[in-house]
Coordinates of C-alpha atoms and ligand atoms in Angstrom, one line a residue:
M1 CA 0.0 -0.5 -0.2
Q2 CA 3.0 2.4 0.9
D3 CA 4.5 1.8 -2.2
I4 CA 1.5 2.3 -4.4
L5 CA 1.1 5.9 -2.3
N6 CA 4.8 6.5 -3.2
I7 CA 4.3 6.4 -6.9
K8 CA 0.7 8.6 -6.7
L9 CA 3.1 11.0 -5.3
L10 CA 5.8 10.8 -7.3
T11 CA 3.3 11.2 -10.2
D12 CA 1.7 14.1 -8.8
Y13 CA 5.2 15.4 -7.8
R14 CA 6.0 15.0 -11.7
T15 CA 2.9 16.1 -13.0
L16 CA 3.2 19.7 -11.8
T17 CA 4.2 22.3 -13.8
M18 CA 3.6 26.3 -12.7
G19 CA 3.3 28.5 -15.8
K20 CA 5.9 31.1 -16.4
K21 CA 5.6 34.9 -16.8
L22 CA 5.6 36.7 -19.9
T23 CA 4.7 39.8 -18.8
D24 CA 1.8 40.5 -15.8
R25 CA -0.9 39.2 -18.1
V26 CA 0.6 36.4 -19.8
T27 CA 1.4 33.1 -18.0
W28 CA 3.1 30.2 -20.5
V29 CA 1.2 26.8 -19.6
G30 CA 2.9 24.9 -21.3
K31 CA 4.6 21.6 -21.4
V32 CA 8.2 20.9 -21.9
D33 CA 9.0 17.0 -23.2
W34 CA 12.0 16.4 -23.3
E35 CA 11.8 12.1 -24.1
L36 CA 9.3 13.5 -27.4
K37 CA 12.2 11.4 -29.8
T38 CA 10.0 11.1 -33.2
F39 CA 6.6 13.6 -34.4
H40 CA 4.2 12.5 -36.9
G41 CA 4.1 9.0 -36.2
D42 CA 8.1 8.9 -37.0
E43 CA 8.2 11.0 -39.9
L44 CA 10.0 13.7 -37.9
S45 CA 12.7 13.8 -35.7
T46 CA 12.9 15.4 -32.7
N47 CA 16.2 14.7 -31.2
R48 CA 16.1 18.0 -28.8
G49 CA 12.4 17.2 -27.8
S50 CA 9.7 19.4 -28.2
S51 CA 7.3 21.3 -26.7
Y52 CA 3.4 22.3 -26.8
N53 CA 3.2 26.0 -26.2
S54 CA -0.1 27.0 -24.5
Y55 CA -0.9 30.7 -23.1
L56 CA -2.7 32.4 -20.1
I57 CA -4.1 35.5 -20.8
R58 CA -5.5 38.1 -17.9
D59 CA -6.7 41.1 -18.3
K60 CA -10.7 42.4 -17.7
K61 CA -11.5 38.7 -20.5
N62 CA -9.5 36.1 -19.5
V63 CA -7.8 33.5 -23.2
L64 CA -6.7 30.4 -23.6
I65 CA -4.4 30.2 -26.7
D66 CA -4.3 27.0 -27.7
T67 CA -3.6 23.5 -25.5
S68 CA -1.3 20.8 -25.6
W69 CA -0.8 17.6 -27.1
L70 CA -3.2 14.2 -26.1
P71 CA -0.5 12.5 -23.7
Y72 CA -0.2 15.6 -21.6
S73 CA -4.3 16.0 -21.5
R74 CA -5.0 15.3 -17.6
E75 CA -1.1 16.8 -16.7
F76 CA -2.1 20.1 -18.5
V77 CA -5.8 21.0 -17.4
K78 CA -4.0 19.6 -13.3
N79 CA -1.2 22.3 -14.0
L80 CA -3.7 24.9 -15.7
K81 CA -6.2 24.7 -13.0
Q82 CA -2.5 26.0 -10.1
E83 CA -3.1 29.1 -12.5
I84 CA -6.5 29.5 -12.8
D85 CA -9.9 28.6 -11.9
L86 CA -10.5 26.8 -15.1
T87 CA -14.5 28.9 -14.8
D88 CA -12.5 32.2 -14.8
I89 CA -11.8 31.3 -18.4
D90 CA -13.6 33.5 -21.2
Y91 CA -12.8 32.0 -24.1
I92 CA -10.4 29.3 -25.6
V93 CA -8.6 31.0 -28.8
M94 CA -7.3 27.6 -31.1
C95 CA -4.7 28.7 -33.9
H96 CA -4.5 25.2 -35.1
N97 CA -6.3 22.0 -34.2
E98 CA -3.8 19.0 -35.0
I99 CA -3.1 16.4 -31.6
D100 CA -0.4 18.0 -30.2
H101 CA -2.3 21.6 -29.5
S102 CA -6.4 20.5 -29.5
G103 CA -5.0 17.4 -27.0
A104 CA -6.6 18.2 -23.8
L105 CA -9.9 20.1 -25.0
V106 CA -11.8 17.1 -24.1
D107 CA -10.7 17.5 -21.0
L108 CA -10.5 20.9 -20.8
M109 CA -14.1 21.2 -22.4
R110 CA -15.6 18.3 -19.8
E111 CA -14.4 21.3 -16.6
I112 CA -16.2 24.7 -18.7
P113 CA -18.5 22.7 -21.1
D114 CA -19.7 26.0 -22.3
T115 CA -17.0 28.1 -23.4
P116 CA -16.7 30.2 -26.3
I117 CA -13.6 28.4 -29.0
Y118 CA -12.5 30.7 -31.1
C119 CA -11.3 29.7 -33.9
T120 CA -11.2 29.5 -38.4
A121 CA -14.1 28.2 -39.7
K122 CA -11.8 24.8 -40.9
G123 CA -10.2 24.7 -37.3
E124 CA -14.1 24.5 -36.1
A125 CA -14.4 21.3 -38.5
I126 CA -11.0 20.1 -37.5
I127 CA -12.3 19.8 -34.3
R128 CA -15.2 18.3 -35.0
G129 CA -13.6 15.3 -37.0
H130 CA -11.3 15.2 -34.2
Y131 CA -13.4 14.9 -30.8
H132 CA -16.9 14.7 -32.6
K133 CA -18.3 17.2 -29.6
N134 CA -20.2 19.7 -30.2
W135 CA -18.2 22.3 -28.5
N136 CA -19.8 26.0 -28.8
F137 CA -18.1 27.3 -31.9
V138 CA -17.1 31.2 -32.7
N139 CA -15.8 31.3 -36.2
V140 CA -13.2 34.6 -37.0
K141 CA -11.5 35.4 -39.8
T142 CA -8.5 37.9 -40.6
G143 CA -9.0 41.3 -38.8
D144 CA -12.0 40.2 -36.3
Q145 CA -11.3 41.4 -32.9
L146 CA -12.0 40.1 -29.4
E147 CA -11.4 42.7 -27.0
L148 CA -10.1 42.4 -23.6
G149 CA -10.2 45.3 -21.6
D150 CA -6.8 47.0 -21.7
T151 CA -5.5 44.7 -24.4
T152 CA -7.2 43.4 -27.7
L153 CA -6.7 40.4 -29.9
T154 CA -6.4 40.1 -33.3
F155 CA -6.9 37.4 -35.4
I156 CA -4.8 36.3 -39.1
E157 CA -5.8 33.7 -41.1
A158 CA -2.6 31.7 -42.4
T159 CA -4.0 29.0 -44.0
M160 CA -1.7 25.8 -44.9
L161 CA 0.2 27.3 -43.0
H162 CA 0.8 23.6 -42.4
W163 CA -2.8 23.1 -42.1
P164 CA -6.2 24.0 -43.7
D165 CA -6.8 25.5 -40.6
T166 CA -3.9 27.6 -39.2
M167 CA -4.6 31.1 -38.3
F168 CA -1.9 33.7 -35.4
C169 CA -3.5 36.2 -33.5
Y170 CA -1.1 39.6 -32.1
L171 CA -1.7 40.3 -28.5
S172 CA -2.4 44.5 -28.9
G173 CA -1.7 46.3 -25.7
E174 CA 1.1 43.6 -25.0
E175 CA 3.0 43.6 -28.6
I176 CA 3.1 40.0 -29.0
L177 CA 2.3 37.8 -31.8
F178 CA 1.4 34.3 -31.5
C179 CA 2.1 32.4 -34.7
N180 CA 1.4 28.1 -33.2
D181 CA 3.5 26.2 -35.6
G182 CA 4.9 29.3 -37.3
F183 CA 8.5 29.9 -36.3
G184 CA 9.1 27.4 -34.1
Q185 CA 11.0 24.7 -33.2
H186 CA 10.8 21.3 -31.9
F187 CA 13.5 22.1 -28.6
A188 CA 12.4 21.1 -25.1
T189 CA 14.3 24.1 -23.1
E190 CA 13.3 24.7 -19.5
S191 CA 14.6 28.5 -19.9
L192 CA 11.6 29.6 -22.7
Y193 CA 13.5 33.0 -24.0
D194 CA 15.8 33.1 -26.9
D195 CA 18.5 34.5 -24.9
Q196 CA 19.0 32.1 -22.5
V197 CA 19.3 29.1 -24.7
C198 CA 22.5 28.2 -27.7
M199 CA 21.0 29.7 -30.5
A200 CA 23.3 27.7 -33.1
E201 CA 20.9 24.7 -31.7
V202 CA 18.3 27.0 -31.6
M203 CA 18.1 27.7 -35.3
Q204 CA 20.0 24.3 -36.2
E205 CA 16.2 23.1 -35.3
A206 CA 14.2 25.9 -36.4
E207 CA 15.8 25.4 -40.6
K208 CA 14.8 21.4 -40.2
Y209 CA 11.3 22.6 -38.7
Y210 CA 11.0 24.9 -41.4
A211 CA 12.5 21.9 -44.2
N212 CA 10.1 19.0 -42.8
I213 CA 6.8 21.0 -41.8
L214 CA 6.6 24.0 -44.2
A215 CA 8.4 23.9 -47.0
P216 CA 6.1 22.3 -49.6
F217 CA 4.1 26.1 -48.4
S218 CA 6.4 28.0 -48.8
P219 CA 5.2 30.6 -51.5
L220 CA 2.0 30.7 -49.4
C221 CA 4.3 31.3 -45.9
N222 CA 6.5 34.6 -47.5
R223 CA 3.5 35.8 -48.7
K224 CA 1.7 35.9 -45.0
V225 CA 5.1 36.7 -43.4
K226 CA 5.7 39.7 -45.7
E227 CA 1.7 40.1 -45.3
I228 CA 2.5 40.6 -41.5
L229 CA 5.5 42.9 -42.3
G230 CA 3.1 45.5 -44.3
M231 CA 0.6 45.3 -40.9
N232 CA 3.8 47.6 -39.2
L233 CA 2.7 45.6 -36.5
P234 CA 5.5 46.5 -33.0
V235 CA 6.3 42.8 -32.0
K236 CA 7.8 42.5 -28.8
M237 CA 7.5 39.1 -28.3
I238 CA 6.9 35.9 -31.0
C239 CA 5.1 32.8 -29.1
P240 CA 5.5 30.0 -31.6
S241 CA 4.0 26.8 -30.0
H242 CA 6.4 24.8 -30.3
G243 CA 10.1 25.8 -28.3
I244 CA 11.2 28.8 -27.6
I245 CA 10.0 32.2 -27.3
W246 CA 11.7 35.0 -29.0
R247 CA 11.9 38.3 -27.4
N248 CA 15.8 39.4 -27.9
N249 CA 15.8 39.4 -31.7
P250 CA 12.1 38.2 -33.3
G251 CA 13.3 40.2 -36.2
L252 CA 16.0 37.2 -37.0
I253 CA 13.2 34.4 -37.0
I254 CA 11.5 36.4 -39.4
E255 CA 14.3 37.4 -41.6
K256 CA 15.1 33.6 -42.0
Y257 CA 11.8 32.9 -42.8
L258 CA 11.3 35.3 -46.0
Q259 CA 14.8 33.6 -47.2
W260 CA 14.3 29.9 -45.9
S261 CA 10.8 31.0 -48.0
D262 CA 12.4 32.5 -51.9
A263 CA 13.9 29.3 -53.6
Y264 CA 16.1 28.8 -50.5
Q265 CA 19.9 27.6 -51.0
E266 CA 23.5 27.9 -49.6
D267 CA 26.9 26.9 -51.2
Q268 CA 26.1 23.6 -50.8
V269 CA 26.3 20.1 -52.8
T270 CA 24.3 17.1 -50.7
I271 CA 25.7 13.6 -51.5
V272 CA 22.9 11.1 -50.8
Y273 CA 23.6 7.1 -51.1
D274 CA 22.8 4.2 -49.9
T275 CA 24.6 0.7 -50.4
M276 CA 25.2 -2.8 -50.9
W277 CA 28.2 -3.9 -51.4
Q278 CA 30.5 -0.4 -50.9
S279 CA 30.6 -0.4 -54.9
T280 CA 27.7 3.3 -55.2
R281 CA 29.4 4.9 -51.5
L282 CA 33.0 4.4 -54.0
M283 CA 31.3 6.2 -56.7
A284 CA 29.2 8.7 -54.0
Q285 CA 33.2 9.1 -52.5
A286 CA 34.7 9.8 -56.4
I287 CA 31.6 12.4 -57.4
A288 CA 32.8 14.5 -54.0
D289 CA 36.2 14.8 -54.8
G290 CA 35.7 15.5 -58.5
I291 CA 33.1 18.7 -57.2
R292 CA 35.7 20.1 -54.9
E293 CA 38.6 20.0 -57.1
Q294 CA 35.8 21.8 -59.8
L295 CA 34.5 24.0 -56.3
P296 CA 37.0 24.0 -53.4
T297 CA 35.0 26.7 -51.5
T298 CA 31.6 24.7 -51.9
T299 CA 30.4 22.5 -49.0
V300 CA 30.2 19.0 -49.7
K301 CA 28.5 16.8 -47.5
I302 CA 27.6 13.1 -48.2
Y303 CA 25.0 10.7 -46.2
N304 CA 24.4 7.2 -46.4
A305 CA 20.8 7.6 -46.7
A306 CA 19.9 3.8 -44.9
L307 CA 22.6 5.2 -41.8
S308 CA 21.6 8.8 -41.2
D309 CA 18.6 10.8 -39.9
K310 CA 16.1 10.9 -42.5
N311 CA 15.1 14.8 -41.6
D312 CA 18.5 16.4 -41.4
I313 CA 19.1 14.1 -44.8
L314 CA 16.0 16.3 -46.6
T315 CA 17.4 20.2 -44.2
E316 CA 20.8 18.8 -46.2
V317 CA 19.1 18.7 -49.4
F318 CA 16.9 22.0 -48.8
H319 CA 20.1 23.9 -47.2
S320 CA 21.4 23.4 -50.8
R321 CA 22.1 24.4 -54.1
A322 CA 23.3 20.4 -55.2
V323 CA 21.9 17.6 -54.3
L324 CA 22.9 14.1 -56.7
V325 CA 21.1 10.8 -55.5
G326 CA 22.9 7.2 -55.6
S327 CA 21.6 4.1 -55.5
P328 CA 22.4 0.3 -56.5
T329 CA 20.1 -1.1 -58.1
I330 CA 18.0 -3.5 -56.4
N331 CA 15.2 -5.5 -58.1
N332 CA 15.0 -3.5 -61.3
G333 CA 14.5 -0.4 -58.6
Y334 CA 16.2 1.5 -56.2
S335 CA 17.1 0.9 -52.3
Y336 CA 14.4 0.9 -49.3
A337 CA 16.0 3.7 -47.5
I338 CA 16.7 6.1 -51.3
A339 CA 12.7 5.3 -52.5
G340 CA 12.3 6.9 -48.8
I341 CA 14.3 9.9 -49.1
L342 CA 13.6 10.2 -52.5
E343 CA 10.1 10.3 -51.7
M344 CA 10.6 12.6 -49.3
I345 CA 12.3 14.5 -51.1
K346 CA 9.3 15.1 -53.6
G347 CA 6.7 16.4 -51.1
L348 CA 9.0 19.3 -49.9
K349 CA 8.9 21.2 -53.7
L350 CA 11.7 22.6 -53.0
K351 CA 12.9 24.9 -55.9
K352 CA 15.4 26.2 -58.7
K353 CA 17.6 23.3 -57.3
K354 CA 20.1 21.0 -59.5
G355 CA 20.2 17.1 -59.3
A356 CA 21.8 13.7 -61.2
A357 CA 22.1 10.1 -60.3
F358 CA 24.7 8.1 -59.9
G359 CA 24.8 4.0 -58.8
S360 CA 26.2 0.8 -59.2
Y361 CA 24.8 -2.0 -60.5
G362 CA 25.3 -6.0 -61.3
W363 CA 23.4 -6.6 -64.9
S364 CA 20.8 -4.2 -65.5
G365 CA 21.5 -1.7 -63.9
E366 CA 18.4 0.9 -64.6
G367 CA 17.9 2.2 -60.9
I368 CA 19.9 5.8 -62.2
K369 CA 17.4 6.5 -64.6
L370 CA 14.6 5.9 -62.4
I371 CA 16.2 8.0 -59.5
T372 CA 16.9 10.3 -62.7
E373 CA 13.1 10.3 -63.5
H374 CA 11.9 10.6 -60.1
L375 CA 14.3 13.7 -59.4
K376 CA 12.5 15.2 -62.2
A377 CA 8.9 14.4 -60.7
A378 CA 10.4 15.9 -57.1
G379 CA 11.3 19.4 -59.2
I380 CA 14.5 19.0 -59.7
E381 CA 16.6 20.5 -62.5
T382 CA 19.0 17.2 -63.9
V383 CA 21.5 18.5 -65.3
N384 CA 22.9 14.9 -67.0
D385 CA 20.9 11.8 -67.3
G386 CA 23.7 9.5 -64.4
I387 CA 26.5 7.9 -64.4
R388 CA 26.4 4.3 -63.5
T389 CA 29.0 1.8 -62.6
M390 CA 28.9 -2.2 -63.8
W391 CA 30.0 -4.6 -60.5
V392 CA 32.8 -2.6 -58.3
P393 CA 34.6 0.2 -59.6
D394 CA 38.2 0.1 -60.8
Q395 CA 40.3 2.8 -60.8
D396 CA 39.8 3.8 -64.1
A397 CA 35.5 3.7 -63.6
L398 CA 36.7 5.9 -60.4
E399 CA 38.2 7.9 -62.3
Q400 CA 35.1 8.3 -64.2
S401 CA 32.8 8.8 -61.0
R402 CA 35.5 12.2 -60.3
Q403 CA 35.0 13.4 -64.3
F404 CA 31.2 13.3 -63.8
G405 CA 31.9 15.4 -60.2
R406 CA 33.7 17.8 -61.8
G407 CA 31.0 18.0 -64.6
F408 CA 28.3 18.5 -62.7
A409 CA 29.9 20.5 -60.4
A410 CA 31.0 22.8 -63.8
A411 CA 27.3 23.1 -64.7
L412 CA 26.5 24.3 -61.4
Ligands
FEO501 FE1 2.5 21.5 -34.1 FE2 0.9 21.5 -36.8 O1 1.0 21.0 -34.8

């Protein structure tokens, strides 16, 4: 019996998280998830954990912005009760209703079932589709406002950034932009702010987040950031739903989003390959040597797709001006790891990148042609028909791969 009590006490202790004040009126009431290692099933690696940021605004009217991921639902509601009597929450604002943000709604609404939920019309449809509840929805669109007393919330639709329901909201009086997934990162920290963490790590995660989640919607993202800049809103803080809050230099992430959403590329070539008996690996290295001879200041990176984090590879491809993809021909096709990477590259809808295919083969050898076709379908401009080597490359074959690398670099 004592053991059971101890376990219960430990659980209670572990789940008690107090809110953190951002201003006199605004408190962070989210959840830091140090244990999260994958997201969207296994689609996205989150090696540095994440957070589900939720915010409580106290004014003459009190507002909760977003909730938490479903597994932390009861913990979220319990912690929120430490901050405020739930019946004192006048409005709930749901900026985006993927389950990492709306997952605590069922437990929360069980306590305050009549509280109005402000969201876009698409947001209402998604909440209804997920939870099948007939809650008190209020649909909002860009320009609609919620007067809270001394402060005002203004809603800004951000459709497809990255779901149809997404919206931002701006709190005048505090000069805070709440932007849900936008400007976020999967980055666990107890520190909360950009001036209290290692910015190199944060920017790495912010770019990975953009590349893997927002890149397919880059034209919309570019227009939305410019639209918000055009509103000339004073912004003291940008508060995303994942990771740190931008208060020291909110302009940094705005500037990065403008770059990342506009056919972004650095002076880098990324080579991604898979290999069965090292032949395609030897080709990858020889091609890299040829590129380096031709472009000595260009960064060249090589990844074995079967051994590397797929989302880190995608981020490197996003970061590059060109990508080479190599696989041995297997069963008239290419490898499982390369198939996955190619499919993911295609989904990102990258612009103005060049590419080519390479690989070894034993008899049929059509894998290289198929990779070339897949790169074209992904919007990558292939600069040639690729190169293939039969069996294990000898010195002549390696020199041909080096020459292929020189030619590829010259085409850039
Ligand atoms: Fe963080 Fe699209 O959910």
